[in-house]
């Protein structure tokens, strides 16, 4: 079977949490649960670095506004990670050119990254921090579950990842429209208050003194 479904799923997951993808693939390959993982992802140094960075992301991803800064930094990192993982999987399998696999993995990671980053920016407008924690945990569980499922049922997992990607894009467009309308209404209210204040000041402004000079 072509490795394309696995590449697509790993790209989607990399756009959400690239370090978790590398860590999961490496652990599954090192423990012998699957032979689909290239040896370069099973190296001890790669697993240690991925594990440390995963822990850093697990903390930063749950703090309001810190998560958005983290997402901004990873706008390049996540698509590159998706492309590299896709190319490595293709090279291991040999059923798909590595360049094509890298393009699929990188572009899919970029789209899912935009969904994640945009959704987090919308969630950060909420005053309470619990929504960030809940959303971050849901993303971590989704990545772990779908990547694990993809190693044994790649086609089904790719379908699920595709549905989640389309759903995320639709939600992102919806949130963007709502935020745009909210900002427009707030701007209109501020303008109305400014005009009302200017009108009130003009009504209560005392008339200028008349010293009689106007009659001459």
Short mmCIF file of C-alpha atoms in Angstrom, two decimals:
data_model
loop_
_atom_site.label_atom_id
_atom_site.label_comp_id
_atom_site.label_asym_id
_atom_site.label_seq_id
_atom_site.Cartn_x
_atom_site.Cartn_y
_atom_site.Cartn_z
CA UNK A 1 0.00 0.00 0.00
CA UNK A 2 1.19 3.52 -0.77
CA UNK A 3 2.63 5.49 2.12
CA UNK A 4 0.66 8.57 1.05
CA UNK A 5 -2.13 8.18 3.68
CA UNK A 6 0.46 7.93 6.46
CA UNK A 7 2.32 10.96 5.09
CA UNK A 8 -0.90 12.98 4.97
CA UNK A 9 -1.85 12.03 8.53
CA UNK A 10 1.62 12.75 9.88
CA UNK A 11 1.55 16.13 8.14
CA UNK A 12 -1.78 17.02 9.72
CA UNK A 13 -0.50 15.97 13.14
CA UNK A 14 2.81 17.83 12.67
CA UNK A 15 0.92 21.06 12.12
CA UNK A 16 -0.58 20.66 15.59
CA UNK A 17 2.33 19.17 17.53
CA UNK A 18 5.39 18.25 15.48
CA UNK A 19 7.42 17.10 18.48
CA UNK A 20 4.72 14.65 19.52
CA UNK A 21 4.72 13.15 16.01
CA UNK A 22 8.49 12.63 15.99
CA UNK A 23 8.41 11.23 19.53
CA UNK A 24 5.55 8.82 18.82
CA UNK A 25 7.04 7.54 15.57
CA UNK A 26 10.43 7.11 17.20
CA UNK A 27 9.08 5.23 20.20
CA UNK A 28 6.89 2.96 18.08
CA UNK A 29 9.80 2.19 15.79
CA UNK A 30 12.32 1.66 18.60
CA UNK A 31 9.99 -0.70 20.46
CA UNK A 32 9.31 -2.76 17.34
CA UNK A 33 5.59 -2.03 17.16
CA UNK A 34 5.95 -1.12 13.49
CA UNK A 35 8.56 -1.33 10.76
CA UNK A 36 7.20 1.73 8.90
CA UNK A 37 9.37 4.15 10.89
CA UNK A 38 12.82 5.03 9.48
CA UNK A 39 15.79 4.44 11.76
CA UNK A 40 16.69 8.14 11.76
CA UNK A 41 13.59 8.83 13.86
CA UNK A 42 14.47 6.04 16.30
CA UNK A 43 17.85 7.43 17.34
CA UNK A 44 18.27 8.12 21.05
CA UNK A 45 19.37 11.73 20.55
CA UNK A 46 16.36 12.43 18.34
CA UNK A 47 14.00 10.92 20.93
CA UNK A 48 15.57 12.91 23.78
CA UNK A 49 15.37 16.23 21.92
CA UNK A 50 11.82 15.53 20.75
CA UNK A 51 10.81 14.57 24.29
CA UNK A 52 12.23 17.75 25.84
CA UNK A 53 10.66 19.98 23.21
CA UNK A 54 7.35 18.13 23.57
CA UNK A 55 7.35 18.90 27.30
CA UNK A 56 8.11 22.56 26.57
CA UNK A 57 5.22 22.73 24.13
CA UNK A 58 2.92 20.91 26.56
CA UNK A 59 3.46 23.76 29.05
CA UNK A 60 3.54 26.74 26.66
CA UNK A 61 0.51 25.50 24.76
CA UNK A 62 -1.74 25.80 27.80
CA UNK A 63 -0.92 29.39 28.79
CA UNK A 64 -3.06 32.12 27.18
CA UNK A 65 -1.15 34.34 24.73
CA UNK A 66 2.04 32.37 25.37
CA UNK A 67 0.54 29.70 23.12
CA UNK A 68 0.05 32.26 20.34
CA UNK A 69 3.67 33.40 20.63
CA UNK A 70 4.74 29.75 20.50
CA UNK A 71 2.57 29.19 17.42
CA UNK A 72 4.13 32.21 15.70
CA UNK A 73 7.62 30.82 16.27
CA UNK A 74 6.52 27.44 14.89
CA UNK A 75 4.95 28.78 11.69
CA UNK A 76 8.06 27.58 9.86
CA UNK A 77 9.09 24.72 12.16
CA UNK A 78 5.89 22.68 11.93
CA UNK A 79 5.59 22.65 8.11
CA UNK A 80 9.29 21.82 7.81
CA UNK A 81 8.88 19.00 10.33
CA UNK A 82 5.87 17.69 8.40
CA UNK A 83 7.84 17.75 5.16
CA UNK A 84 10.88 16.02 6.68
CA UNK A 85 8.82 13.30 8.36
CA UNK A 86 6.88 12.73 5.13
CA UNK A 87 10.08 12.46 3.09
CA UNK A 88 11.60 10.04 5.60
CA UNK A 89 8.49 7.86 5.58
CA UNK A 90 8.51 7.82 1.77
CA UNK A 91 12.19 6.91 1.70
CA UNK A 92 11.55 4.08 4.15
CA UNK A 93 8.60 2.74 2.16
CA UNK A 94 9.85 3.39 -1.37
CA UNK A 95 6.35 3.64 -2.86
CA UNK A 96 6.28 7.44 -3.18
CA UNK A 97 8.96 9.92 -4.30
CA UNK A 98 10.46 11.70 -1.32
CA UNK A 99 10.01 15.15 -2.87
CA UNK A 100 6.28 14.54 -3.40
CA UNK A 101 5.92 13.16 0.12
CA UNK A 102 7.68 16.19 1.54
CA UNK A 103 5.35 18.51 -0.36
CA UNK A 104 2.26 16.66 0.90
CA UNK A 105 3.47 16.51 4.49
CA UNK A 106 4.63 20.13 4.55
CA UNK A 107 1.53 21.64 2.96
CA UNK A 108 -0.82 19.62 5.16
CA UNK A 109 1.17 20.64 8.24
CA UNK A 110 0.98 24.29 7.20
CA UNK A 111 -2.80 24.15 6.84
CA UNK A 112 -3.35 22.44 10.19
CA UNK A 113 -0.92 24.87 11.82
CA UNK A 114 -2.96 27.82 10.56
CA UNK A 115 -6.10 26.18 11.95
CA UNK A 116 -4.46 25.67 15.34
CA UNK A 117 -2.91 29.14 15.53
CA UNK A 118 -6.07 30.91 14.37
CA UNK A 119 -8.28 28.98 16.76
CA UNK A 120 -5.95 29.75 19.66
CA UNK A 121 -6.03 33.47 18.87
CA UNK A 122 -9.82 33.35 19.00
CA UNK A 123 -9.84 31.35 22.25
CA UNK A 124 -7.43 33.82 23.85
CA UNK A 125 -10.14 36.49 23.68
CA UNK A 126 -11.93 34.56 26.43
CA UNK A 127 -11.08 35.91 29.90
CA UNK A 128 -10.82 32.49 31.57
CA UNK A 129 -7.78 30.19 31.05
CA UNK A 130 -9.57 26.84 31.21
CA UNK A 131 -10.54 26.80 27.53
CA UNK A 132 -6.86 26.92 26.55
CA UNK A 133 -6.03 23.96 28.77
CA UNK A 134 -9.00 21.94 27.52
CA UNK A 135 -8.26 22.68 23.87
CA UNK A 136 -4.57 21.86 24.28
CA UNK A 137 -5.33 18.53 25.95
CA UNK A 138 -7.84 17.68 23.20
CA UNK A 139 -5.22 18.44 20.54
CA UNK A 140 -2.58 16.30 22.28
CA UNK A 141 -4.97 13.37 22.62
CA UNK A 142 -6.11 13.71 19.00
CA UNK A 143 -2.52 13.71 17.72
CA UNK A 144 -1.56 10.70 19.84
CA UNK A 145 -4.68 8.75 18.93
CA UNK A 146 -4.66 9.42 15.18
CA UNK A 147 -0.89 8.89 14.72
CA UNK A 148 -1.12 5.57 16.58
CA UNK A 149 -4.16 4.57 14.55
CA UNK A 150 -2.44 5.60 11.30
CA UNK A 151 0.39 3.11 11.80
CA UNK A 152 -2.09 0.23 11.69
CA UNK A 153 -4.95 1.68 9.61
CA UNK A 154 -3.38 4.43 7.49
CA UNK A 155 -6.23 4.96 5.03
CA UNK A 156 -8.93 5.29 7.69
CA UNK A 157 -6.71 7.57 9.76
CA UNK A 158 -6.06 9.76 6.70
CA UNK A 159 -9.81 10.11 6.14
CA UNK A 160 -10.30 11.13 9.76
CA UNK A 161 -7.41 13.62 9.54
CA UNK A 162 -8.85 15.05 6.33
CA UNK A 163 -12.28 15.52 7.91
CA UNK A 164 -10.73 17.19 10.96
CA UNK A 165 -8.67 19.48 8.71
CA UNK A 166 -11.71 20.58 6.69
CA UNK A 167 -13.74 21.01 9.86
CA UNK A 168 -10.97 23.08 11.40
CA UNK A 169 -10.74 25.32 8.34
CA UNK A 170 -14.51 25.85 8.40
CA UNK A 171 -14.41 26.73 12.11
CA UNK A 172 -11.50 29.10 11.49
CA UNK A 173 -13.42 30.95 8.75
CA UNK A 174 -16.49 31.14 11.01
CA UNK A 175 -14.46 32.52 13.94
CA UNK A 176 -12.72 35.03 11.69
CA UNK A 177 -16.08 36.35 10.48
CA UNK A 178 -17.43 36.59 14.02
CA UNK A 179 -14.34 38.43 15.27
CA UNK A 180 -14.45 40.80 12.29
CA UNK A 181 -18.11 41.64 13.00
CA UNK A 182 -17.34 42.12 16.71
CA UNK A 183 -14.48 44.51 15.98
CA UNK A 184 -16.60 46.42 13.47
CA UNK A 185 -19.47 46.81 15.98
CA UNK A 186 -17.07 47.91 18.71
CA UNK A 187 -15.55 50.49 16.38
CA UNK A 188 -19.01 51.79 15.50
CA UNK A 189 -19.97 52.08 19.18
CA UNK A 190 -16.79 54.02 19.93
CA UNK A 191 -17.49 56.38 17.03
CA UNK A 192 -21.08 56.89 18.22
CA UNK A 193 -19.88 57.68 21.75
CA UNK A 194 -17.30 60.10 20.39
CA UNK A 195 -19.89 61.92 18.29
CA UNK A 196 -22.36 62.00 21.19
CA UNK A 197 -19.71 63.44 23.50
CA UNK A 198 -18.74 66.06 20.94
CA UNK A 199 -22.40 67.06 20.56
CA UNK A 200 -22.88 67.35 24.31
CA UNK A 201 -19.84 69.54 24.67
CA UNK A 202 -21.04 71.86 21.90
CA UNK A 203 -24.49 72.27 23.54
CA UNK A 204 -23.07 73.22 26.92
CA UNK A 205 -20.34 75.51 25.59
CA UNK A 206 -20.98 79.12 26.82
CA UNK A 207 -21.50 81.82 24.16
CA UNK A 208 -18.59 84.17 23.46
CA UNK A 209 -18.53 87.50 25.33
CA UNK A 210 -20.12 90.38 23.43
CA UNK A 211 -18.33 93.68 24.21
CA UNK A 212 -20.37 95.70 21.69
CA UNK A 213 -17.62 95.92 19.14
CA UNK A 214 -19.73 94.06 16.64
CA UNK A 215 -22.05 97.08 16.35
CA UNK A 216 -19.28 99.37 15.05
#
